[in-house]
CSV table of C-alpha atoms in Angstrom, one decimal:
chain,number,residue,atom,x,y,z
P,557,MET,CA,78.2,41.1,206.4
P,558,THR,CA,81.3,40.2,208.6
P,559,ARG,CA,81.2,40.2,212.4
P,560,ILE,CA,83.2,43.5,212.4
P,561,ALA,CA,80.8,45.1,209.9
P,562,ARG,CA,77.8,44.1,212.1
P,563,ALA,CA,79.5,45.5,215.1
P,564,ALA,CA,80.3,48.7,213.2
P,565,ALA,CA,76.7,49.3,212.3
P,566,MET,CA,75.6,48.6,215.9
P,567,ALA,CA,78.3,50.2,218.0
P,568,LEU,CA,79.7,53.1,215.9
P,569,PRO,CA,77.5,56.2,216.3
P,570,ALA,CA,74.9,56.1,213.6
P,571,LEU,CA,77.1,54.5,210.9
P,572,VAL,CA,74.1,52.5,209.8
P,573,VAL,CA,74.8,51.4,206.2
P,574,SER,CA,77.3,48.8,205.2
P,575,GLY,CA,79.9,50.5,203.2
P,576,ALA,CA,79.9,47.7,200.6
P,577,ALA,CA,76.1,48.4,199.9
P,578,PHE,CA,76.5,52.2,200.0
P,579,ALA,CA,75.4,53.6,196.6
P,580,GLN,CA,78.1,55.3,194.5
P,581,ASP,CA,75.7,58.2,193.8
P,582,ALA,CA,74.8,58.8,197.5
P,583,THR,CA,74.4,62.4,198.4
P,584,ILE,CA,75.1,64.4,201.6
P,585,ASP,CA,72.0,64.9,203.9
P,586,THR,CA,71.7,68.5,204.7
P,587,GLY,CA,69.8,68.0,207.9
P,588,ASP,CA,72.4,65.5,209.3
P,589,THR,CA,75.1,67.8,208.3
P,590,ALA,CA,73.5,70.9,209.9
P,591,TRP,CA,73.2,69.0,213.2
P,592,MET,CA,76.8,67.9,213.1
P,593,LEU,CA,78.0,71.3,212.3
P,594,THR,CA,76.1,72.6,215.4
P,595,SER,CA,77.4,69.7,217.6
P,596,THR,CA,81.0,70.3,216.5
P,597,ALA,CA,80.7,74.0,217.5
P,598,ILE,CA,79.2,73.3,220.9
P,599,VAL,CA,81.7,70.6,221.7
P,600,LEU,CA,84.5,73.0,221.0
P,601,LEU,CA,82.7,75.5,223.3
P,602,MET,CA,83.1,72.8,226.0
P,603,THR,CA,86.8,73.5,226.1
P,604,VAL,CA,87.1,77.2,225.2
P,605,PRO,CA,85.6,78.7,227.2
P,606,GLY,CA,83.7,76.0,229.1
P,607,LEU,CA,86.6,73.9,230.6
P,608,ALA,CA,88.9,76.9,230.8
P,609,LEU,CA,86.3,78.7,233.0
P,610,PHE,CA,85.5,75.5,235.0
P,611,TYR,CA,89.1,74.8,235.9
P,612,ALA,CA,90.1,78.4,236.3
P,613,GLY,CA,87.4,79.0,238.9
P,614,MET,CA,88.7,76.2,241.1
P,615,VAL,CA,92.4,77.3,241.4
P,616,ARG,CA,93.9,80.0,243.4
P,617,LYS,CA,93.9,83.6,242.1
P,618,LYS,CA,97.6,83.5,241.2
P,619,ASN,CA,97.0,80.7,238.8
P,620,VAL,CA,93.7,81.6,237.1
P,621,LEU,CA,95.3,82.9,233.8
P,622,ALA,CA,97.7,80.1,233.6
P,623,THR,CA,95.0,77.6,234.0
P,624,MET,CA,92.8,79.2,231.3
P,625,MET,CA,95.9,79.4,229.1
P,626,GLN,CA,96.3,75.7,229.3
P,627,SER,CA,92.9,74.9,227.8
P,628,PHE,CA,93.3,77.6,225.2
P,629,ALA,CA,96.8,76.5,224.1
P,630,VAL,CA,95.8,72.9,224.0
P,631,ALA,CA,93.0,73.7,221.7
P,632,GLY,CA,95.5,75.3,219.3
P,633,LEU,CA,98.2,72.7,219.6
P,634,VAL,CA,95.8,69.6,219.2
P,635,GLY,CA,94.0,71.3,216.4
P,636,VAL,CA,97.3,71.5,214.4
P,637,LEU,CA,98.3,67.9,215.4
P,638,TRP,CA,95.0,66.4,214.5
P,639,MET,CA,95.3,67.9,211.0
P,640,VAL,CA,98.9,67.0,210.6
P,641,ALA,CA,98.8,63.3,211.8
P,642,GLY,CA,96.3,62.7,214.7
P,643,TYR,CA,93.3,62.0,212.5
P,644,SER,CA,95.3,59.7,210.2
P,645,LEU,CA,96.6,57.7,213.1
P,646,ALA,CA,93.1,57.4,214.7
P,647,PHE,CA,90.9,56.9,211.6
P,648,GLY,CA,93.3,55.7,208.9
P,649,GLU,CA,93.0,52.0,207.8
P,650,GLY,CA,96.0,50.8,209.5
P,651,ASN,CA,95.7,47.6,211.6
P,652,ALA,CA,94.0,46.5,214.7
P,653,TYR,CA,96.1,48.7,216.9
P,654,ILE,CA,96.8,52.0,215.0
P,655,GLY,CA,95.8,53.8,211.9
P,656,ASP,CA,98.3,54.7,209.2
P,657,LEU,CA,99.9,57.8,207.6
P,658,SER,CA,97.8,57.8,204.5
P,659,ARG,CA,95.9,60.9,205.6
P,660,VAL,CA,98.8,63.0,206.9
P,661,LEU,CA,98.0,66.7,206.4
P,662,LEU,CA,94.6,65.3,205.4
P,663,SER,CA,95.7,64.4,201.9
P,664,GLY,CA,93.2,63.1,199.5
P,665,MET,CA,90.3,65.3,200.7
P,666,GLY,CA,90.2,67.2,197.3
P,667,GLU,CA,88.8,64.1,195.7
P,668,THR,CA,85.8,63.4,198.0
P,669,TRP,CA,85.2,66.7,199.8
P,670,ASP,CA,81.6,66.9,198.5
P,671,LYS,CA,80.7,63.3,199.0
P,672,PRO,CA,79.3,61.4,202.1
P,673,PHE,CA,82.1,60.0,204.2
P,674,VAL,CA,82.7,56.2,204.4
P,675,LEU,CA,84.9,55.0,207.3
P,676,GLY,CA,87.0,51.9,206.5
P,677,SER,CA,86.8,49.8,203.4
P,678,GLY,CA,85.6,46.6,202.0
P,679,ASP,CA,83.0,44.5,204.0
P,680,ALA,CA,83.9,46.3,207.2
P,681,ALA,CA,83.2,49.8,205.8
P,682,VAL,CA,80.4,51.9,207.2
P,683,ALA,CA,78.9,54.9,205.7
P,684,THR,CA,77.7,58.3,207.0
P,685,THR,CA,75.5,61.0,205.4
P,686,ILE,CA,77.9,63.9,206.2
P,687,PRO,CA,81.1,65.1,204.5
P,688,GLU,CA,84.4,64.0,205.9
P,689,SER,CA,85.4,67.5,206.6
P,690,VAL,CA,82.6,67.7,209.3
P,691,PHE,CA,83.6,64.2,210.7
P,692,ILE,CA,87.2,65.3,211.0
P,693,THR,CA,86.4,68.6,212.8
P,694,PHE,CA,83.9,66.8,215.1
P,695,GLN,CA,86.6,64.3,216.1
P,696,MET,CA,89.1,67.0,216.5
P,697,THR,CA,87.1,68.7,219.2
P,698,PHE,CA,87.1,65.3,221.2
P,699,ALA,CA,90.9,65.1,220.9
P,700,ILE,CA,91.1,68.7,222.1
P,701,ILE,CA,88.9,68.3,225.2
P,702,THR,CA,90.5,64.9,226.2
P,703,ALA,CA,94.0,66.5,226.3
P,704,ALA,CA,92.6,69.6,228.1
P,705,LEU,CA,90.9,67.5,230.8
P,706,ILE,CA,94.3,66.1,231.9
P,707,THR,CA,95.5,69.6,232.9
P,708,GLY,CA,93.1,69.6,235.8
P,709,ALA,CA,95.1,66.9,237.6
P,710,VAL,CA,98.4,68.7,237.3
P,711,ALA,CA,97.2,72.3,237.8
P,712,ASP,CA,99.3,74.9,239.8
P,713,ARG,CA,102.7,73.1,239.3
P,714,MET,CA,103.5,71.9,235.7
P,715,LYS,CA,105.7,73.9,233.4
P,716,PHE,CA,103.9,75.2,230.4
P,717,SER,CA,106.6,74.1,228.1
P,718,ALA,CA,106.5,70.6,229.6
P,719,LEU,CA,102.7,70.5,229.1
P,720,MET,CA,102.9,71.4,225.5
P,721,VAL,CA,105.6,68.8,224.7
P,722,PHE,CA,103.7,66.2,226.7
P,723,VAL,CA,100.2,66.9,225.1
P,724,ALA,CA,101.8,66.7,221.6
P,725,LEU,CA,103.3,63.3,222.3
P,726,TRP,CA,100.3,62.0,224.3
P,727,THR,CA,97.8,63.0,221.5
P,728,LEU,CA,99.7,61.2,218.8
P,729,LEU,CA,100.9,58.2,220.8
P,730,VAL,CA,98.1,57.6,223.2
P,731,TYR,CA,94.9,59.3,222.3
P,732,SER,CA,95.0,58.4,218.6
P,733,PRO,CA,95.7,54.7,219.1
P,734,VAL,CA,93.0,54.4,221.7
P,735,ALA,CA,90.5,56.1,219.4
P,736,HIS,CA,91.5,53.7,216.7
P,737,TRP,CA,91.0,50.7,218.9
P,738,VAL,CA,87.5,51.7,220.0
P,739,TRP,CA,85.9,53.6,217.1
P,740,HIS,CA,87.5,52.3,213.8
P,741,PRO,CA,86.0,49.2,212.4
P,742,ASN,CA,89.6,47.7,212.2
P,743,GLY,CA,90.2,48.5,215.9
P,744,TRP,CA,90.6,45.4,218.2
P,745,ILE,CA,88.4,46.7,220.9
P,746,PHE,CA,85.7,47.5,218.4
P,747,ALA,CA,86.0,44.0,216.9
P,748,LEU,CA,85.6,42.7,220.5
P,749,GLY,CA,82.2,44.3,220.6
P,750,ALA,CA,82.8,46.8,223.3
P,751,LEU,CA,80.3,49.7,223.5
P,752,ASP,CA,81.5,53.3,223.7
P,753,PHE,CA,79.1,55.6,222.1
P,754,ALA,CA,80.8,59.0,222.7
P,755,GLY,CA,84.1,58.4,224.6
P,756,GLY,CA,83.8,56.8,228.0
P,757,THR,CA,87.1,54.9,227.3
P,758,VAL,CA,88.5,57.1,224.6
P,759,VAL,CA,88.0,60.4,226.4
P,760,HIS,CA,87.2,60.1,230.1
P,761,ILE,CA,89.1,57.0,231.2
P,762,ASN,CA,92.0,57.9,228.9
P,763,ALA,CA,92.2,61.5,230.3
P,764,GLY,CA,91.4,60.5,233.9
P,765,VAL,CA,94.1,57.9,234.0
P,766,ALA,CA,96.6,60.1,232.4
P,767,GLY,CA,95.8,62.8,234.9
P,768,LEU,CA,96.2,60.4,237.8
P,769,VAL,CA,99.7,59.3,236.6
P,770,GLY,CA,100.6,63.0,236.0
P,771,ALA,CA,99.6,63.9,239.6
P,772,VAL,CA,101.6,61.1,241.0
P,773,VAL,CA,104.7,61.8,238.9
P,774,LEU,CA,104.7,65.5,239.5
P,775,GLY,CA,104.0,65.2,243.3
P,776,LYS,CA,101.8,67.3,245.5
P,777,ARG,CA,101.4,71.0,245.3
P,778,VAL,CA,103.6,73.1,247.6
P,779,GLY,CA,101.6,73.5,250.9
P,780,TYR,CA,99.1,70.8,250.0
P,781,GLY,CA,97.2,69.9,253.1
P,782,ASN,CA,98.4,72.9,255.0
P,783,ASP,CA,97.8,76.0,252.9
P,784,ASN,CA,94.4,77.4,252.0
P,785,MET,CA,93.8,76.2,248.5
P,786,SER,CA,90.1,77.2,248.2
P,787,PRO,CA,88.8,78.0,244.8
P,788,TYR,CA,89.3,81.6,243.7
P,789,ASN,CA,86.0,82.2,242.0
P,790,LEU,CA,83.2,79.5,242.0
P,791,ALA,CA,81.1,81.8,239.8
P,792,PHE,CA,83.7,81.1,237.0
P,793,ALA,CA,83.4,77.4,237.7
P,794,VAL,CA,79.6,77.4,237.6
P,795,ILE,CA,79.6,79.3,234.3
P,796,GLY,CA,82.1,76.8,232.9
P,797,ALA,CA,80.1,73.8,234.2
P,798,SER,CA,76.9,75.2,232.7
P,799,MET,CA,78.7,75.4,229.3
P,800,LEU,CA,79.9,71.8,229.7
P,801,TRP,CA,76.4,70.7,230.4
P,802,VAL,CA,74.9,72.3,227.3
P,803,GLY,CA,77.9,71.4,225.1
P,804,TRP,CA,77.5,67.8,226.2
P,805,PHE,CA,74.5,67.5,224.1
P,806,GLY,CA,76.7,68.0,221.1
P,807,PHE,CA,79.2,65.6,222.6
P,808,ASN,CA,76.7,62.8,223.1
P,809,ALA,CA,73.7,63.5,220.8
P,810,GLY,CA,76.2,64.6,218.1
P,811,SER,CA,77.8,61.2,218.3
P,812,ALA,CA,74.8,59.8,216.6
P,813,VAL,CA,76.4,61.5,213.5
P,814,GLY,CA,72.9,62.5,212.3
P,815,ALA,CA,69.7,64.2,213.2
P,816,ASN,CA,67.8,61.1,214.0
P,817,ALA,CA,65.8,59.2,216.7
P,818,ARG,CA,69.1,57.9,218.3
P,819,ALA,CA,70.3,61.4,218.7
P,820,GLY,CA,67.1,62.3,220.3
P,821,MET,CA,67.3,59.5,222.8
P,822,ALA,CA,71.0,60.3,223.5
P,823,MET,CA,70.0,63.8,224.3
P,824,LEU,CA,67.3,62.8,226.6
P,825,VAL,CA,69.4,60.2,228.6
P,826,THR,CA,72.2,62.8,228.8
P,827,GLN,CA,69.9,65.2,230.5
P,828,VAL,CA,68.4,62.6,232.8
P,829,ALA,CA,71.8,61.2,233.9
P,830,ALA,CA,73.2,64.6,234.6
P,831,ALA,CA,70.2,65.6,236.7
P,832,GLY,CA,70.3,62.4,238.7
P,833,ALA,CA,73.9,62.8,239.4
P,834,VAL,CA,73.5,66.4,240.7
P,835,MET,CA,71.0,65.1,243.1
P,836,ALA,CA,72.9,62.1,244.2
P,837,TRP,CA,76.1,64.1,244.9
P,838,LEU,CA,74.2,66.8,246.8
P,839,VAL,CA,72.4,64.3,249.0
P,840,ALA,CA,75.7,62.5,249.8
P,841,GLU,CA,77.5,65.7,250.5
P,842,TRP,CA,74.6,67.0,252.7
P,843,ALA,CA,74.4,63.8,254.7
P,844,ILE,CA,78.2,63.5,255.2
P,845,LYS,CA,79.3,67.2,255.5
P,846,GLY,CA,76.1,68.8,256.6
P,847,LYS,CA,75.8,71.3,253.8
P,848,PRO,CA,75.3,70.9,250.0
P,849,SER,CA,77.8,73.0,248.2
P,850,VAL,CA,77.9,74.8,244.8
P,851,LEU,CA,81.1,73.0,244.0
P,852,GLY,CA,79.4,69.7,244.7
P,853,ALA,CA,76.4,70.5,242.5
P,854,ILE,CA,78.6,71.4,239.5
P,855,SER,CA,80.9,68.4,240.1
P,856,GLY,CA,77.8,66.2,240.3
P,857,ALA,CA,76.6,67.4,236.9
P,858,VAL,CA,79.9,66.6,235.3
P,859,ALA,CA,80.0,63.2,237.0
P,860,GLY,CA,76.7,62.3,235.4
P,861,LEU,CA,77.5,63.6,232.0
P,862,VAL,CA,80.8,61.6,232.1
P,863,ALA,CA,79.1,58.3,233.0
P,864,ILE,CA,76.4,58.6,230.5
P,865,THR,CA,78.8,59.3,227.6
P,866,PRO,CA,79.6,55.6,226.7
P,867,ALA,CA,76.0,54.7,227.2
P,868,ALA,CA,74.1,57.5,225.6
P,869,GLY,CA,73.2,55.8,222.4
P,870,PHE,CA,72.5,52.4,224.0
P,871,VAL,CA,70.3,52.9,227.1
P,872,LEU,CA,66.8,54.1,227.9
P,873,PRO,CA,65.9,56.9,230.3
P,874,GLY,CA,65.2,54.7,233.4
P,875,SER,CA,68.6,53.1,233.0
P,876,ALA,CA,70.2,56.6,232.5
P,877,LEU,CA,68.8,57.7,235.8
P,878,VAL,CA,70.4,54.8,237.5
P,879,ILE,CA,73.7,55.5,235.8
P,880,GLY,CA,73.5,59.1,236.9
P,881,VAL,CA,72.8,58.3,240.5
P,882,VAL,CA,75.7,55.9,240.6
P,883,ALA,CA,77.9,58.4,239.0
P,884,GLY,CA,77.0,61.1,241.5
P,885,LEU,CA,77.9,58.8,244.4
P,886,ALA,CA,81.0,57.4,242.7
P,887,GLY,CA,82.2,60.9,241.7
P,888,PHE,CA,81.8,62.1,245.3
P,889,TRP,CA,83.7,59.1,246.6
P,890,GLY,CA,86.4,59.6,244.0
P,891,ALA,CA,86.9,63.2,244.7
P,892,THR,CA,87.0,62.8,248.5
P,893,ALA,CA,87.6,59.4,250.1
P,894,LEU,CA,89.6,57.8,247.3
P,895,LYS,CA,92.0,60.7,246.9
P,896,HIS,CA,92.4,60.9,250.7
P,897,TRP,CA,93.1,57.1,251.1
P,898,CYS,CA,95.6,57.0,248.2
P,899,GLY,CA,97.3,60.3,249.1
P,900,TYR,CA,97.7,61.7,245.6
P,901,ASP,CA,97.1,65.4,244.7
P,902,ASP,CA,94.7,65.4,241.7
P,903,SER,CA,94.3,69.2,241.9
P,904,LEU,CA,90.8,69.5,240.2
P,905,ASP,CA,89.7,65.8,240.4
P,906,ALA,CA,90.3,64.8,236.8
P,907,PHE,CA,90.7,61.2,237.8
P,908,GLY,CA,88.1,61.4,240.7
P,909,VAL,CA,85.4,62.5,238.4
P,910,HIS,CA,86.4,61.6,234.8
P,911,GLY,CA,88.4,58.5,235.5
P,912,VAL,CA,86.0,56.9,238.1
P,913,CYS,CA,82.8,57.9,236.5
P,914,GLY,CA,84.1,57.0,233.0
P,915,ILE,CA,84.8,53.6,234.4
P,916,ALA,CA,81.3,53.3,236.1
P,917,GLY,CA,79.5,54.3,232.8
P,918,ALA,CA,81.6,52.1,230.6
P,919,LEU,CA,80.7,49.0,232.8
P,920,LEU,CA,77.1,49.9,233.4
P,921,VAL,CA,76.3,50.1,229.7
P,922,GLY,CA,77.2,46.5,229.5
P,923,ILE,CA,74.4,45.8,231.9
P,924,PHE,CA,71.7,48.3,230.8
P,925,ALA,CA,72.2,48.4,226.9
P,926,TYR,CA,68.8,48.2,225.2
P,927,GLY,CA,69.2,46.2,222.0
P,928,PRO,CA,66.8,47.9,219.6
P,929,LEU,CA,68.7,51.2,220.0
P,930,SER,CA,71.7,49.7,218.2
P,931,GLY,CA,69.7,47.4,215.9
P,932,THR,CA,70.2,47.3,212.1
P,933,ALA,CA,68.5,45.6,209.3
P,934,ALA,CA,71.1,42.9,209.4
P,935,ALA,CA,70.9,42.5,213.1
P,936,PRO,CA,67.6,44.0,214.4
P,937,GLU,CA,68.2,42.6,217.9
P,938,GLY,CA,71.2,45.0,218.5
P,939,ILE,CA,73.4,44.6,221.5
P,940,SER,CA,71.7,44.0,224.8
P,941,GLY,CA,73.0,44.1,228.3
P,942,SER,CA,74.2,40.8,229.7
P,943,MET,CA,77.0,39.4,231.9
P,944,ALA,CA,78.9,38.5,228.7
P,945,GLN,CA,78.6,42.2,227.5
P,946,PHE,CA,79.7,43.4,230.9
P,947,MET,CA,82.8,41.3,230.7
P,948,ILE,CA,83.6,42.7,227.3
P,949,GLN,CA,83.3,46.2,228.7
P,950,PHE,CA,85.5,45.2,231.6
P,951,TYR,CA,88.2,44.1,229.3
P,952,ALA,CA,88.1,47.3,227.3
P,953,VAL,CA,88.3,49.3,230.4
P,954,ALA,CA,91.2,47.3,231.7
P,955,ALA,CA,93.0,47.5,228.5
P,956,VAL,CA,92.7,51.3,228.1
P,957,PHE,CA,93.6,51.9,231.8
P,958,ILE,CA,96.7,49.8,231.7
P,959,PHE,CA,97.9,51.1,228.3
P,960,THR,CA,97.3,54.8,229.2
P,961,ALA,CA,98.9,54.5,232.6
P,962,VAL,CA,102.1,52.9,231.3
P,963,ALA,CA,102.4,55.0,228.2
P,964,THR,CA,101.7,58.3,230.1
P,965,PHE,CA,104.3,57.4,232.7
P,966,ILE,CA,106.8,56.8,230.0
P,967,LEU,CA,106.0,60.0,228.2
P,968,LEU,CA,106.2,62.1,231.4
P,969,LYS,CA,109.6,60.7,232.1
P,970,VAL,CA,110.8,61.5,228.6
P,971,VAL,CA,109.4,65.1,228.9
P,972,ASP,CA,111.1,65.4,232.3
P,973,ALA,CA,114.4,64.5,230.8
P,974,ILE,CA,114.0,67.0,228.0
P,975,VAL,CA,112.6,70.1,229.6
P,976,GLY,CA,111.7,69.2,233.2
P,977,LEU,CA,108.1,68.8,234.3
P,978,ARG,CA,107.6,71.0,237.3
P,979,VAL,CA,108.2,74.7,238.1
P,980,THR,CA,110.5,75.6,241.0
P,981,GLU,CA,109.1,76.0,244.5
P,982,GLU,CA,109.6,79.7,244.3
P,983,GLU,CA,107.7,80.0,241.1
P,984,GLU,CA,104.9,77.9,242.4
P,985,ARG,CA,104.6,80.1,245.5
P,986,GLU,CA,104.6,83.2,243.5
P,987,GLY,CA,102.0,81.9,241.0
P,988,LEU,CA,102.1,80.6,237.4
P,989,ASP,CA,100.4,83.6,235.9
P,990,VAL,CA,103.4,85.8,236.6
P,991,THR,CA,106.2,83.3,236.5
P,992,LEU,CA,105.1,81.5,233.3
P,993,HIS,CA,103.3,84.1,231.4
P,994,GLY,CA,104.3,87.5,232.9
P,995,GLU,CA,100.7,88.5,233.4
P,996,ARG,CA,98.5,89.0,236.5
P,997,LEU,CA,94.7,88.8,237.0
P,998,GLY,CA,93.5,92.3,238.1
């Protein structure tokens, strides 16, 4: 088995059989498929209504509907784009940097729709026990929430038309290539041996950095630092965060691509990390500000969930608790001190939580990875934490950070030239619900 094939078996979620050795008469495992169907549904629930409510609860009343509309519309737009070309660019054979156009409009599915899905080909191929239709839809929900996360950084001031054009370009030209780098056996980051179980680089660093660049390019909201910008309805945000927490079990445990022991461990460490991060954020906030807040509690949960995402299939519960505590403290710092020091207006802390905690989790898995969790028959020792693995994680984080920052900046400038990025000051003061959508919350 080649180095890439060994890495695939260890690092790709539960793709545990070499494609070359996969029997031609293999059948779909109904238990694995049932779990993946469930996971896919609850990952979609994370965006609509989860993220929609989470973000809407943290903006002002005049922008609640517009904020929810962004998540809902992104779900529709990315769903179409993924079927048309996004999946092909992310999971087509291609080369080390991008897939190909062989699966445009999901061509070829009629021949293998009832067979277990094999990703890649030749010695590097890895096999699953589920149909490709389920794999496609599961990955679609990841592409959807990644794009939707970016909207939190530019809330209250970006044109809806600009957002739609930007998301379309960004999904095809940034998200799909990065997903190919990290998760396809041909991808160069995958071949490097970087660990990302469920999207620390692909989802959270990718979205967080894009949000940061978007916040800087668009500039601060009108009245930022002077006007009262308190959340309209934290109850909405709590409900949304609760849906995110529950949906994250599909996000992380579902990334085992099967109902197996690794999925069980991923679920356990996800819960432990989230709980640890809630407590760490609350303690830090209590000590510094004198009171623990509801907003702090739900932000802490998301911070822990973000940080454990790349590590969920590689670490044990003790390590997960450490990752969660670090994430709670890092997220609190990212959403308060970092933003203040740098002077950018990341409206809903997309970078402060997803970017910062995604980086923390992606690096810490390089230290805490427990080898047997990723072991295979060919390499039973798996991938263990070490300084060498930490440096591999660092290279992967740096590569995604730089690529996403540069590509996002270019795309935003292109969109600005085509339709303009930002609403007028008058429209922003009146509120996006009315000025962009002609509707108003009662």
